[in-house]
Structures are given as structure tokens and as C-alpha cells.
Coordinates of C-alpha atoms in Angstrom, one line a residue:
X8 CA -17.8 -75.9 -78.8
X9 CA -19.7 -74.2 -81.6
X10 CA -16.8 -74.3 -83.9
X11 CA -16.5 -78.1 -83.4
X12 CA -20.0 -78.6 -84.7
X13 CA -19.5 -76.2 -87.6
X14 CA -16.3 -78.1 -88.8
X15 CA -18.0 -81.4 -88.2
X16 CA -20.9 -80.3 -90.5
X17 CA -18.5 -79.2 -93.2
X18 CA -16.4 -82.4 -93.1
X19 CA -19.5 -84.6 -93.0
X20 CA -21.0 -82.8 -96.0
X21 CA -17.7 -83.1 -98.0
X22 CA -17.3 -86.8 -97.2
X23 CA -21.0 -87.5 -98.0
X24 CA -20.6 -85.8 -101.4
X25 CA -17.4 -87.7 -102.1
X26 CA -19.0 -91.1 -101.2
X27 CA -22.1 -90.4 -103.2
X28 CA -20.0 -89.7 -106.2
X29 CA -18.4 -93.2 -106.0
X30 CA -19.7 -96.1 -108.1
X31 CA -22.7 -97.9 -106.6
X32 CA -21.9 -100.4 -103.9
X33 CA -18.4 -99.2 -103.3
X34 CA -19.1 -96.2 -101.0
X35 CA -20.1 -98.4 -98.0
X36 CA -17.3 -100.9 -98.0
X37 CA -16.2 -101.7 -94.4
X38 CA -12.6 -100.8 -94.9
X39 CA -13.5 -97.5 -96.5
X40 CA -15.8 -96.6 -93.5
X41 CA -13.0 -97.6 -91.1
X42 CA -10.5 -95.3 -92.9
X43 CA -13.0 -92.4 -92.9
X44 CA -13.5 -92.9 -89.1
X45 CA -9.8 -92.8 -88.6
X46 CA -9.6 -89.6 -90.7
X47 CA -12.2 -87.9 -88.4
X48 CA -10.3 -89.1 -85.3
X49 CA -7.0 -87.6 -86.6
X50 CA -8.7 -84.3 -87.7
X51 CA -10.4 -83.6 -84.4
X52 CA -7.4 -84.8 -82.3
X53 CA -5.3 -81.9 -83.9
X54 CA -6.4 -79.2 -81.3
X55 CA -5.0 -81.5 -78.5
X56 CA -1.6 -81.4 -80.1
X57 CA -1.3 -77.6 -80.7
X58 CA 1.7 -77.5 -78.3
X59 CA 3.5 -80.3 -80.1
X60 CA 4.2 -79.2 -83.7
X61 CA 5.9 -82.4 -84.7
X62 CA 3.1 -84.7 -83.6
X63 CA 0.5 -82.4 -85.1
X64 CA 2.4 -82.5 -88.4
X65 CA 2.3 -86.3 -88.4
X66 CA -1.4 -86.3 -87.5
X67 CA -2.4 -83.9 -90.3
X68 CA -0.2 -85.7 -92.8
X69 CA -1.8 -89.0 -91.8
X70 CA -5.3 -87.6 -92.2
X71 CA -4.3 -86.6 -95.8
X72 CA -3.1 -90.1 -96.5
X73 CA -6.3 -91.5 -95.0
X74 CA -8.4 -89.3 -97.3
X75 CA -6.4 -90.4 -100.4
X76 CA -6.8 -94.1 -99.4
X77 CA -10.5 -93.9 -98.7
X78 CA -11.2 -92.1 -102.1
X79 CA -8.7 -93.9 -104.3
X80 CA -10.3 -94.8 -107.6
X81 CA -10.8 -98.5 -108.0
X82 CA -11.1 -100.7 -111.0
X83 CA -14.6 -100.8 -112.4
X84 CA -17.2 -98.4 -113.7
X85 CA -15.9 -94.9 -113.7
X86 CA -17.4 -92.3 -111.3
X87 CA -19.1 -89.2 -112.8
X88 CA -16.4 -87.0 -114.2
X89 CA -14.8 -84.6 -111.7
X90 CA -17.3 -85.0 -108.9
X91 CA -15.2 -87.2 -106.5
X92 CA -12.1 -85.1 -107.2
X93 CA -13.9 -81.8 -106.4
X94 CA -15.0 -83.1 -103.0
X95 CA -11.5 -84.3 -102.3
X96 CA -10.3 -80.8 -103.0
X97 CA -12.5 -79.6 -100.2
X98 CA -11.1 -82.2 -97.7
X99 CA -7.5 -81.4 -98.6
X100 CA -8.2 -77.7 -98.4
X101 CA -9.6 -78.1 -94.9
X102 CA -6.5 -80.1 -93.9
X103 CA -4.2 -77.5 -95.3
X104 CA -6.1 -74.7 -93.6
X105 CA -5.8 -76.4 -90.2
X106 CA -2.0 -76.9 -90.8
X107 CA -1.6 -73.2 -91.6
X108 CA -3.6 -72.2 -88.6
X109 CA -2.2 -74.6 -86.0
X110 CA 1.5 -75.0 -87.1
X111 CA 4.6 -72.8 -87.3
X112 CA 5.7 -72.0 -90.9
X113 CA 8.3 -74.9 -91.3
X114 CA 6.0 -77.7 -90.0
X115 CA 3.1 -76.2 -91.9
X116 CA 5.2 -76.4 -95.1
X117 CA 6.0 -80.1 -94.4
X118 CA 2.3 -80.9 -93.8
X119 CA 1.4 -78.9 -97.0
X120 CA 3.9 -81.0 -99.1
X121 CA 2.4 -84.2 -97.8
X122 CA -1.2 -83.0 -98.5
X123 CA -0.1 -81.8 -102.0
X124 CA 1.5 -85.2 -102.7
X125 CA -1.7 -87.0 -101.5
X126 CA -3.8 -84.8 -103.7
X127 CA -1.7 -85.4 -106.8
X128 CA -0.9 -89.1 -106.3
X129 CA -3.9 -90.4 -108.2
X130 CA -3.3 -87.9 -111.1
X131 CA 0.3 -88.9 -111.4
X132 CA -0.8 -92.5 -111.7
X133 CA -3.5 -91.6 -114.3
X134 CA -6.4 -92.3 -111.9
X135 CA -7.6 -88.8 -111.3
X136 CA -10.7 -87.3 -112.9
X137 CA -9.2 -83.8 -112.6
X138 CA -6.4 -82.6 -114.9
X139 CA -3.0 -82.6 -113.3
X140 CA -2.2 -78.9 -114.4
X141 CA -5.4 -77.8 -112.7
X142 CA -4.4 -79.6 -109.5
X143 CA -0.9 -78.0 -109.6
X144 CA -2.4 -74.5 -110.2
X145 CA -4.9 -75.0 -107.4
X146 CA -2.2 -76.2 -105.0
X147 CA 0.0 -73.2 -105.7
X148 CA -2.9 -70.7 -105.3
X149 CA -4.0 -72.4 -102.0
X150 CA -0.5 -72.5 -100.7
X151 CA 0.0 -68.8 -101.5
X152 CA -3.2 -67.8 -99.8
X153 CA -2.5 -69.9 -96.7
X154 CA 1.0 -68.5 -96.5
X155 CA -0.4 -65.0 -96.5
X156 CA -3.0 -66.0 -93.9
X157 CA -0.3 -67.5 -91.7
X158 CA 1.9 -64.5 -91.9
X159 CA -1.1 -62.1 -91.2
X160 CA -2.2 -64.2 -88.2
X161 CA 1.3 -64.2 -86.8
X162 CA 1.6 -60.4 -87.2
X163 CA -1.7 -60.0 -85.4
X164 CA -0.5 -62.3 -82.6
X165 CA 2.6 -60.2 -82.2
X166 CA 0.5 -57.0 -82.2
X167 CA -1.8 -58.6 -79.6
X168 CA 1.2 -59.5 -77.4
X169 CA 2.6 -56.0 -77.7
X170 CA -0.7 -54.5 -76.8
X171 CA -1.1 -56.7 -73.7
X172 CA 2.5 -55.8 -72.7
X173 CA 1.7 -52.1 -73.2
X174 CA -1.6 -52.5 -71.4
X175 CA 0.1 -54.2 -68.4
X176 CA 2.7 -51.4 -68.3
X177 CA 0.0 -48.7 -68.6
X178 CA -1.8 -50.3 -65.6
X179 CA 1.4 -50.5 -63.6
X180 CA 2.2 -46.8 -64.4
X181 CA -1.4 -45.8 -63.5
X182 CA -1.2 -47.6 -60.2
X183 CA 2.1 -46.0 -59.4
X184 CA 0.7 -42.6 -60.5
X185 CA -2.3 -42.9 -58.2
X186 CA -0.1 -44.2 -55.3
X187 CA 2.4 -41.3 -55.9
X188 CA -0.5 -38.8 -56.0
X189 CA -1.8 -40.1 -52.7
X190 CA 1.6 -40.1 -51.1
X191 CA 2.3 -36.5 -52.3
X192 CA -1.1 -35.4 -51.0
X193 CA -0.6 -37.0 -47.7
X194 CA 2.9 -35.5 -47.4
X195 CA 1.5 -32.1 -48.2
X196 CA -1.2 -32.5 -45.6
X197 CA 1.3 -33.6 -43.0
X198 CA 3.6 -30.7 -43.8
X199 CA 0.7 -28.2 -43.5
X200 CA -0.3 -29.9 -40.1
X201 CA 3.3 -29.6 -38.9
X202 CA 3.5 -25.9 -39.9
X203 CA 0.2 -25.1 -38.1
X204 CA 1.4 -27.0 -35.0
X205 CA 4.8 -25.3 -35.0
X206 CA 3.6 -21.8 -35.6
X207 CA 0.0 -21.3 -34.5
X208 CA 0.1 -24.0 -31.8
X209 CA 3.2 -22.6 -30.2
X210 CA 2.0 -19.0 -30.3
X211 CA -1.4 -20.0 -28.8
X212 CA 0.5 -21.8 -26.0
X213 CA 2.6 -18.8 -25.3
X214 CA -0.5 -16.6 -25.3
X215 CA -2.1 -18.9 -22.8
X216 CA 0.9 -18.5 -20.5
X217 CA 0.9 -14.7 -20.8
X218 CA -2.8 -14.5 -20.1
X219 CA -2.4 -16.7 -17.0
X220 CA 0.3 -14.4 -15.7
X221 CA -1.9 -11.4 -16.4
X222 CA -4.8 -13.0 -14.6
X223 CA -2.7 -13.7 -11.6
X224 CA -1.3 -10.2 -11.4
X225 CA -4.6 -8.4 -12.1
X226 CA -7.7 -8.2 -10.0
X227 CA -11.4 -7.3 -10.3
X228 CA -12.8 -6.8 -13.8
X229 CA -9.4 -7.1 -15.5
X230 CA -8.8 -10.5 -13.9
X231 CA -12.2 -11.7 -15.1
X232 CA -11.5 -10.5 -18.7
X233 CA -8.1 -12.1 -18.6
X234 CA -9.8 -15.4 -17.5
X235 CA -12.3 -15.2 -20.4
X236 CA -9.5 -14.5 -22.9
X237 CA -7.5 -17.4 -21.5
X238 CA -10.5 -19.7 -22.0
X239 CA -11.0 -18.5 -25.6
X240 CA -7.3 -19.1 -26.4
X241 CA -7.5 -22.5 -24.8
X242 CA -10.5 -23.4 -27.0
X243 CA -8.7 -22.1 -30.1
X244 CA -5.6 -24.2 -29.2
X245 CA -7.9 -27.3 -28.8
X246 CA -9.5 -26.7 -32.2
X247 CA -6.1 -26.2 -33.8
X248 CA -5.0 -29.6 -32.4
X249 CA -8.1 -31.3 -33.8
X250 CA -7.5 -29.7 -37.2
X251 CA -3.9 -30.8 -37.2
X252 CA -4.9 -34.4 -36.3
X253 CA -7.5 -34.4 -39.1
X254 CA -4.9 -33.2 -41.6
X255 CA -2.6 -36.0 -40.6
X256 CA -5.2 -38.7 -41.1
X257 CA -5.5 -40.2 -44.6
X258 CA -8.9 -40.1 -46.2
X259 CA -10.6 -43.6 -46.1
X260 CA -14.2 -42.9 -47.1
X261 CA -16.6 -40.3 -48.4
X262 CA -17.6 -39.2 -51.9
X263 CA -14.1 -38.3 -52.9
X264 CA -12.8 -41.8 -52.1
X265 CA -15.7 -43.4 -54.0
X266 CA -15.1 -41.2 -57.1
X267 CA -11.3 -42.1 -57.0
X268 CA -12.2 -45.8 -56.7
X269 CA -14.6 -45.5 -59.7
X270 CA -12.0 -43.7 -61.7
X271 CA -9.4 -46.3 -60.9
X272 CA -11.7 -49.2 -61.8
X273 CA -12.5 -47.6 -65.2
X274 CA -8.9 -46.9 -65.9
X275 CA -7.3 -50.2 -64.8
X276 CA -10.1 -52.8 -65.1
X277 CA -12.0 -51.2 -68.1
X278 CA -15.3 -51.1 -66.1
X279 CA -18.1 -48.8 -67.1
X280 CA -19.7 -47.2 -64.0
X281 CA -22.8 -45.0 -64.3
X282 CA -22.8 -42.7 -61.3
X283 CA -26.0 -40.9 -60.5
X284 CA -26.9 -38.5 -57.7
X285 CA -30.5 -37.7 -56.9
X286 CA -32.5 -35.4 -54.5
X287 CA -29.5 -33.5 -53.1
X288 CA -27.7 -36.6 -51.8
X289 CA -24.3 -34.8 -51.9
X290 CA -25.5 -32.3 -49.3
X291 CA -26.7 -34.9 -46.8
X292 CA -24.8 -34.6 -43.4
X293 CA -23.4 -38.2 -43.1
X294 CA -21.2 -39.1 -40.2
X295 CA -17.6 -40.4 -40.7
X296 CA -18.7 -43.9 -39.8
X297 CA -21.6 -43.8 -42.3
X298 CA -19.3 -42.4 -45.1
X299 CA -16.8 -45.2 -44.4
X300 CA -19.5 -47.9 -44.4
X301 CA -20.9 -46.6 -47.7
X302 CA -17.5 -46.6 -49.3
X303 CA -16.7 -50.1 -48.2
X304 CA -20.1 -51.4 -49.4
X305 CA -19.8 -49.8 -52.8
X306 CA -16.2 -51.1 -53.1
X307 CA -17.2 -54.6 -52.3
X308 CA -20.2 -54.5 -54.6
X309 CA -18.1 -53.2 -57.6
X310 CA -15.5 -55.9 -56.9
X311 CA -18.3 -58.5 -57.1
X312 CA -19.4 -57.0 -60.4
X313 CA -15.9 -57.3 -61.8
X314 CA -15.6 -60.9 -60.7
X315 CA -19.1 -62.4 -61.2
X316 CA -21.0 -59.9 -63.4
X317 CA -22.3 -60.9 -66.9
X318 CA -20.8 -57.6 -68.1
X319 CA -18.1 -55.2 -66.7
X320 CA -20.8 -52.5 -66.3
X321 CA -22.6 -51.3 -63.2
X322 CA -24.8 -48.4 -62.1
X323 CA -24.2 -46.6 -58.8
X324 CA -26.9 -44.3 -57.4
X325 CA -27.0 -42.0 -54.4
X326 CA -30.2 -40.4 -53.4
X327 CA -31.9 -38.8 -50.4
X328 CA -35.6 -39.4 -50.9
X329 CA -36.7 -37.6 -47.8
X330 CA -37.9 -38.7 -44.4
X331 CA -34.4 -38.6 -42.9
X332 CA -32.9 -41.3 -45.2
X333 CA -29.9 -41.7 -47.4
X334 CA -30.0 -44.5 -49.9
X335 CA -27.3 -45.9 -52.1
X336 CA -27.7 -48.6 -54.8
X337 CA -25.3 -50.7 -57.0
X338 CA -26.9 -52.6 -59.8
X339 CA -25.5 -54.8 -62.6
X340 CA -26.7 -57.4 -65.1
X341 CA -26.6 -61.1 -64.2
X342 CA -28.0 -64.3 -65.6
X343 CA -31.7 -64.8 -64.9
X344 CA -31.1 -68.0 -63.0
X345 CA -28.8 -66.4 -60.4
X346 CA -29.9 -66.8 -56.7
X347 CA -29.0 -64.5 -53.9
X348 CA -26.8 -66.1 -51.3
X349 CA -25.4 -64.5 -48.2
X350 CA -21.7 -65.1 -48.8
X351 CA -18.8 -63.7 -46.6
X352 CA -18.6 -60.5 -48.6
X353 CA -22.4 -59.8 -48.5
X354 CA -22.5 -60.6 -44.8
X355 CA -19.6 -58.2 -44.1
X356 CA -21.4 -55.4 -46.0
X357 CA -24.6 -56.0 -44.0
X358 CA -22.7 -56.0 -40.7
X359 CA -20.8 -52.8 -41.5
X360 CA -24.0 -50.9 -42.6
X361 CA -25.8 -52.2 -39.5
X362 CA -23.1 -50.9 -37.3
X363 CA -23.5 -47.5 -38.9
X364 CA -27.2 -47.6 -38.1
X365 CA -28.6 -48.7 -41.5
X366 CA -29.8 -51.7 -43.4
X367 CA -28.6 -53.4 -46.6
X368 CA -30.5 -55.8 -48.9
X369 CA -29.5 -57.8 -52.0
X370 CA -32.1 -58.8 -54.6
X371 CA -32.0 -60.4 -58.0
X372 CA -34.8 -60.0 -60.6
X373 CA -35.3 -59.4 -64.3
X374 CA -31.7 -60.2 -65.1
X375 CA -30.3 -57.6 -62.6
X376 CA -28.5 -57.9 -59.2
X377 CA -29.1 -55.0 -56.9
X378 CA -27.4 -54.1 -53.6
X379 CA -29.4 -51.4 -51.8
X380 CA -28.5 -49.7 -48.5
X381 CA -30.4 -47.2 -46.4
X382 CA -28.9 -45.0 -43.6
X383 CA -30.7 -42.6 -41.3
X384 CA -29.6 -38.9 -41.4
X385 CA -30.4 -35.8 -39.5
X386 CA -31.5 -32.9 -41.7
X387 CA -30.1 -29.5 -41.0
X388 CA -32.1 -26.3 -41.5
X389 CA -31.8 -25.1 -45.0
X390 CA -30.5 -28.5 -46.2
X391 CA -31.4 -29.9 -49.6
X392 CA -34.4 -32.1 -49.7

């Protein structure tokens, strides 16, 4: 919208100068004003026809003819030498620039020939205040400059398209790389769990059977010791099974998952995330449900930043201020007029944090939108404060 007003100002100034350079009483003739209005209509209709080169060529050529008709020298007192012609040069140059910017090379060349013919027509008929050699030289220089501009712009468009294609391919490769890394890590964890189950688990089971046989055959103190050893082996087998089950499960939360998510957003979505840890927050003993709830809340908050934020930049802070609390915060810049509304995403975050035993609030002030959550934790002896 800003460019519209800029070009409108330039065109209005050029037309005003051209009209003021005409003899008194002839600048405001009704037919001349009607032709000028038609010129403006054709000029500003050009962006609507950017996908129709032939129609756009006709429109710009018609605008050049309108300019020539509106400023054609009439019989009577001569205008000040050169003034009207100089303003016409500005109008034709603007038309030629729009043709070079909006049209492919061939249609732009056709529109350029029509504009050049419209510029030179009064001179060929001996009515122009500017010398014909000057007009020819000016036309050649302008044509060369616009041709170079057109070629440079098209080269830049090709570079941009290649860049976007490479960027899309890079993101695809990055996603596949992350997916393959997760798959390989999970396969490795599964293989380790299988090895533990097949070796340690089977040997502990065999040990339990032998201890049970020994307990049944022994008596007295030896029987009691065999029972104790059997109980110890049974506990070891149960812990081994828990460890195997844990290895087979894929990580869905926690600090590692959050860091991976931030890394992925920075690599694929070009977000800038400032991650800060305060007051020993990394050593806080969060439960699995709390870690998962924090992960989902941060994920949803960063997704909202990416969709609705004024900039693709956010600050994530983890802190443990004391008093048995763990606090996390996601902040980003927004427009001052933004109001906080409990949409589906925000309600889901609040419910998830509430189920984990905490609270979540969303506030907007001073051009910032902040999501802050608090969760109760149990401090261990020697834990960081």
C-alpha cells in the first residue's frame, strides 16, 4: 500500500508540472482532464494484470498514447521551451520502468516500442520542444538501462527460486536425519534391552530356580540363607525387567526432548530461541508426568510463537526459585493491542499442567506475551537450591 501512494505522488507531481507548463487556459480543458484520468486508471490497473502479459502490454501502451494525447502541443502561444517535454520524459520513463518490471522481455520490448513512438511522435511532426536527436539518445540509454535491470531482476528471481528449492530440500533432509537418528537410537535401545533380557534375565531366572532347589534340600541356617539369596535374586530380576521396559520406551519428555525440539525449530523454522536455566533448575527431581507436561506446554507455546508472534524469536526460562517450586516461562514479542484469550491450545496446556499438580498462566503486557507455569517439587538432601 505504501508503494501505491509513492507512485501516485510521483505521477501527480509529473502531471502537475506538465500541465503548468502548458499555455494559460489550456491545462484544464475537460477533454484533457478526462484523458489524464484514463491514464491514471490504466497505470494503476497494471498490477491487476501481472499474470496476463498481453493485456498488460496493451494497457501500458494505451497509457503512453493517453499521455501523448493529453500533452500534444496545440496551435497557439508556445509553451516555455523544453518544460513540457521534460515532464513528459518523466511520465514515459515511469511507464517504461513498469513495463520492464512487470512484463517478460518480448512483451516489454513491444510496450517499449509503443512508448518510444509516443515520445517521438510530436518531434517527428515538428511539434516537440525537445530536439529529436536528444529524444533518440535518451530512449536508447533508457532502453539499455531497463534491459539490464530486467535481466538482473530475472537472474535474482532464478537465484531466489533455487534458494527456496535448496532450502526445502535442506529441511526435508534435516527432518529425515532427525527421524533416522531417533529410529537408530530407539533400535539401539531395543537391542540393548533384548540383550539384557536374553542374558542377564535368563541367568537370574536360572539362579532363582537353583536357589529354590537348594532351599528345599537344605535345613536350618542354610535354608534361611538360601531364602534370603532367592529374595535378593528375585528383586534383581524385577529391577532388570523394569530397566528393560524403560529402555524399550521412547523418550517423550524431559530436558533432552525440549532441547531437541528447540534445535529442530531453529534449524527448520529459523526461529531464535534463548534458553536460560536459573537456580539449579536442571537438578530438580521432576516426575515423569511433570516432565512430559512441561515438554508439551513449551512445545505448544513455541508453536504459537511461530504462528502468531510478531517476530520468530522467543525466550524460554527454567528456574527453581526455592520453596519447593519449579517454574518455566516462554516469552515473545507481540503487538501492544493483543488480548489474552483462552483458546483450545491454552486450555489444553492449563489442563495438562493442572493434572501434573501445577498451575499455568498467560499474560500480555508491554508488548510481550508470557506463558508461565509452576509445579511443586520435593527437594532431596544435598539438592541444588
